PDB file of C-alpha atoms in Angstrom:
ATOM      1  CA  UNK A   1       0.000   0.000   0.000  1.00 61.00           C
ATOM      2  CA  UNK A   2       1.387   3.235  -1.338  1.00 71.00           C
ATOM      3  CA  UNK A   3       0.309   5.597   1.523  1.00 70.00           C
ATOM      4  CA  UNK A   4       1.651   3.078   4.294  1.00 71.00           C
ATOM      5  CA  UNK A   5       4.788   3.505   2.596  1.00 74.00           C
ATOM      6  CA  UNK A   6       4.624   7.218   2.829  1.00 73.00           C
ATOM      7  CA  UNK A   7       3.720   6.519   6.760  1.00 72.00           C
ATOM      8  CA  UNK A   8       6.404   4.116   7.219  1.00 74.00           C
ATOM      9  CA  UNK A   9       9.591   4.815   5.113  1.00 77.00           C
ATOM     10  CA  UNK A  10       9.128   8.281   4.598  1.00 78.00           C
ATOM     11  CA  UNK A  11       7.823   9.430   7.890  1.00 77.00           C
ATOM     12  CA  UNK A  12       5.080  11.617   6.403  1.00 76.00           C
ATOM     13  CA  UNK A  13       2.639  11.551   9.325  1.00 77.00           C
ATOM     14  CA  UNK A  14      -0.211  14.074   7.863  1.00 76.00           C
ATOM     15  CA  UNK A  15      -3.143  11.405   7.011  1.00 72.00           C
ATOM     16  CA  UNK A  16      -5.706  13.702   6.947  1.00 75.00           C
ATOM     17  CA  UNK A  17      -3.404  15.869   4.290  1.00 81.00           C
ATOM     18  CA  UNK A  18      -3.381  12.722   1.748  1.00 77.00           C
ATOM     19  CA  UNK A  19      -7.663  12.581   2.103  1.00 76.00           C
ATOM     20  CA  UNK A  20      -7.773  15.736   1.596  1.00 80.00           C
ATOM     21  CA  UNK A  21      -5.929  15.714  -1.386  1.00 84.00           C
ATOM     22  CA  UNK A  22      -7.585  13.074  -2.810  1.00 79.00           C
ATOM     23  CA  UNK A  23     -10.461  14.848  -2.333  1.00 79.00           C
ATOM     24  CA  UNK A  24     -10.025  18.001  -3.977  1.00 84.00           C
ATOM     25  CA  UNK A  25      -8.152  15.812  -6.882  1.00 86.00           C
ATOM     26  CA  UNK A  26     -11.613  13.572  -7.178  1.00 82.00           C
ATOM     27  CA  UNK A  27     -13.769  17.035  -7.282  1.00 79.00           C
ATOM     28  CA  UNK A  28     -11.669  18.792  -9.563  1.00 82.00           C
ATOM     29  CA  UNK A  29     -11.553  15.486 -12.102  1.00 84.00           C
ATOM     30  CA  UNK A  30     -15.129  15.146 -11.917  1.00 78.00           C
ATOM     31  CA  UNK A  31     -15.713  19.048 -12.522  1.00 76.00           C
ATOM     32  CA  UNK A  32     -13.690  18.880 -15.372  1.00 80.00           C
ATOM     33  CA  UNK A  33     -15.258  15.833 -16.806  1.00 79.00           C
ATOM     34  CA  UNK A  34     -19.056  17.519 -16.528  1.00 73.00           C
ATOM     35  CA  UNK A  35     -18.068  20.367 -17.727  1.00 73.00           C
ATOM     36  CA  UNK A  36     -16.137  18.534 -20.790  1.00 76.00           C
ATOM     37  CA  UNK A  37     -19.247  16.398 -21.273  1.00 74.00           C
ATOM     38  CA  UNK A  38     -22.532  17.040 -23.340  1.00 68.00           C
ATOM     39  CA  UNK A  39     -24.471  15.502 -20.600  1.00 64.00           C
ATOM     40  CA  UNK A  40     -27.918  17.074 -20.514  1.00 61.00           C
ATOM     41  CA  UNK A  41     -29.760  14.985 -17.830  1.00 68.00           C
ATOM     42  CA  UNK A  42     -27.708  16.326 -14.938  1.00 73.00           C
ATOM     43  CA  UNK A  43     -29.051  16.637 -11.568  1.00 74.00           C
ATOM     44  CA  UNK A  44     -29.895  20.439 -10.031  1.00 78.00           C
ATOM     45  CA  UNK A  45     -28.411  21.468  -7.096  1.00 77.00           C
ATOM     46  CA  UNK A  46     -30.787  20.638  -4.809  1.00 84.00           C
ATOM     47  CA  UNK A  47     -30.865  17.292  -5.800  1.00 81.00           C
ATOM     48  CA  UNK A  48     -27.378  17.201  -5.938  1.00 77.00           C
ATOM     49  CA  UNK A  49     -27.107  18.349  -1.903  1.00 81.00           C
ATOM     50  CA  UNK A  50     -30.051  15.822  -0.841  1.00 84.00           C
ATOM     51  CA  UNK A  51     -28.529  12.385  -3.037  1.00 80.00           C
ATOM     52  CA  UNK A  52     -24.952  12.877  -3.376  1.00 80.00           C
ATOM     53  CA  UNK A  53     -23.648  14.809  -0.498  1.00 81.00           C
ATOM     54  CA  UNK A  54     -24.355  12.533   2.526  1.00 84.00           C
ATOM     55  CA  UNK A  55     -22.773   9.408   0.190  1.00 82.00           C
ATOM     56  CA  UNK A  56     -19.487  12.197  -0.556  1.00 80.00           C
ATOM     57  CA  UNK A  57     -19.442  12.888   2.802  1.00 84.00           C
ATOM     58  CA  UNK A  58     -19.753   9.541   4.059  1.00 84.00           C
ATOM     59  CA  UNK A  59     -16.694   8.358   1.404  1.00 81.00           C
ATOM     60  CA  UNK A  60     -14.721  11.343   2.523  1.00 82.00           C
ATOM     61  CA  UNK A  61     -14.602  10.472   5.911  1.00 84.00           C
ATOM     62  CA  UNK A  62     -14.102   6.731   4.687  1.00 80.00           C
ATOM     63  CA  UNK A  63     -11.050   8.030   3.334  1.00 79.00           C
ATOM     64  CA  UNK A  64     -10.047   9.840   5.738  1.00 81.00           C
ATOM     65  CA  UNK A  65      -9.871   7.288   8.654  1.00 83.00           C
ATOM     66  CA  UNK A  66      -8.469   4.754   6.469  1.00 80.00           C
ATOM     67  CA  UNK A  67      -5.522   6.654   5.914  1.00 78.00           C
ATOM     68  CA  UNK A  68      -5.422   7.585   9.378  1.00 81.00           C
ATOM     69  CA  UNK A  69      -6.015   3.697  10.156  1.00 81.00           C
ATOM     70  CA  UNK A  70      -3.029   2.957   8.664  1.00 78.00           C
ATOM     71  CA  UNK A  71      -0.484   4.510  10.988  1.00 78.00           C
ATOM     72  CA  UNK A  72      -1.299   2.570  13.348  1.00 82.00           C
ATOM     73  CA  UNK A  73      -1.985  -1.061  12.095  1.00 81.00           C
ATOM     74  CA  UNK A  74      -1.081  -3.777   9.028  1.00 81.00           C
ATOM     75  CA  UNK A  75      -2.769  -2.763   5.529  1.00 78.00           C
ATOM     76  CA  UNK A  76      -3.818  -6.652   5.390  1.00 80.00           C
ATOM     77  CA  UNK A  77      -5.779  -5.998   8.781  1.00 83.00           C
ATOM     78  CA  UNK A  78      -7.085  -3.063   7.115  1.00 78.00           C
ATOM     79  CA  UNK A  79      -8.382  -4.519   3.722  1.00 79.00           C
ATOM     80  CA  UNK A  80     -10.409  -6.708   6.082  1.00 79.00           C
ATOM     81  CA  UNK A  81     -12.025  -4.116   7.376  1.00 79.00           C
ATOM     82  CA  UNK A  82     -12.862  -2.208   4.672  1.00 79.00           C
ATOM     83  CA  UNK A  83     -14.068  -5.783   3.070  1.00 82.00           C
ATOM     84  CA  UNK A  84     -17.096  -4.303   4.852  1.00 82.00           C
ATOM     85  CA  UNK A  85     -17.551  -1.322   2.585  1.00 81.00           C
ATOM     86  CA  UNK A  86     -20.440  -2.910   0.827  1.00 84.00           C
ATOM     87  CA  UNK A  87     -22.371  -3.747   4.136  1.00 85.00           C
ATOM     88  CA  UNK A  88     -22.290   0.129   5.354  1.00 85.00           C
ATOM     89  CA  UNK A  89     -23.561   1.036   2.024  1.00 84.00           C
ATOM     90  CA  UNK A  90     -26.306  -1.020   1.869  1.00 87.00           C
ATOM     91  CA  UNK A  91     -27.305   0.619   5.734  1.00 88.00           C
ATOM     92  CA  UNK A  92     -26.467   3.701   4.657  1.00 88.00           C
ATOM     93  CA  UNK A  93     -28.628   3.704   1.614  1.00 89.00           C
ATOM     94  CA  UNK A  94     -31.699   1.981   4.083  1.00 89.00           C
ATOM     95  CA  UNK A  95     -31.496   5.525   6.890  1.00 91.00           C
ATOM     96  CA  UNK A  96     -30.518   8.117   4.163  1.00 87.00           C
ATOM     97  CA  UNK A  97     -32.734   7.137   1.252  1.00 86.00           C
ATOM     98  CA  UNK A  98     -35.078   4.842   3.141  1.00 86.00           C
ATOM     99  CA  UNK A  99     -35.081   2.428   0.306  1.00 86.00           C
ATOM    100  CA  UNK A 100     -36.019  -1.643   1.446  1.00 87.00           C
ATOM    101  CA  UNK A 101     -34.095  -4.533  -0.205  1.00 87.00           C
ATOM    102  CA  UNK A 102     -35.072  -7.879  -0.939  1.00 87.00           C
ATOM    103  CA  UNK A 103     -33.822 -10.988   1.601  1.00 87.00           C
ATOM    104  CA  UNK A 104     -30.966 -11.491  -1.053  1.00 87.00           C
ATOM    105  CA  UNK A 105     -29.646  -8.601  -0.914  1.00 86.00           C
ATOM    106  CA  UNK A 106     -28.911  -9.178   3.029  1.00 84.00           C
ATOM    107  CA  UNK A 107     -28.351 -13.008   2.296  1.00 88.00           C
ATOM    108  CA  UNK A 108     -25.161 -11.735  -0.087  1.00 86.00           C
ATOM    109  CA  UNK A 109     -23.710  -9.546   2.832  1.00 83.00           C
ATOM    110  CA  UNK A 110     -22.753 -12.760   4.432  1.00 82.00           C
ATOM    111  CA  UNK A 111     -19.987 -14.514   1.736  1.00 79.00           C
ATOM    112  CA  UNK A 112     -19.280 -10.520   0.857  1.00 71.00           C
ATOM    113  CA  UNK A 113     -18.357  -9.719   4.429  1.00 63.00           C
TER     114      UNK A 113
END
């Protein structure tokens, strides 16, 4: 993992720095892709702030304590944690859009997680 490296050979010990930056990097891609696109079915802003900011929050702050995680313990003890990504979505998705899934769609969380 290219960030432990940064942690552990190169003593860089800013985590929240590196999310950050991948942050800004991810919104400035995806701005520049919109804007470069001829997309014509995009969302308004209020849309925008009620669908996709909780889930960009939420994957900020993913990002975030990952790469503060991994000062402190083994990436491989870390990719089994996030292994659970797909379990918190499918939550998050229930309380923030209040959708309801079918029993195989909780049924899969077990050989995913």
């Amino acid at each position: 993992n290219s960030v432990k490296c940064l942690y552990d050979w190169c003593g860089f010990k800013f985590p929240l720095f590196i999310a950050g930056t991948h942050m800004v990097f991810s919104w400035v891609a995806t701005a520049m892709s919109l804007h470069l696109s001829s997309a014509s079915n995009l969302m308004s802003m209020a849309e925008r702030m009620e669908k996709v900011l909780p889930f960009t929050l939420f994957h900020a702050a993913s990002l975030a304590c990952a790469n503060f995680a991994l000062t402190y313990m083994y990436p491989s003890y870390h990719e089994t944690i996030q292994c659970l990504t797909p379990l918190f979505t499918l939550i998050t998705s229930m309380i923030l859009d209040g959708r309801r899934y079918n029993s195989w769609a909780y049924w899969a969380m077990i050989p995913v997680c």
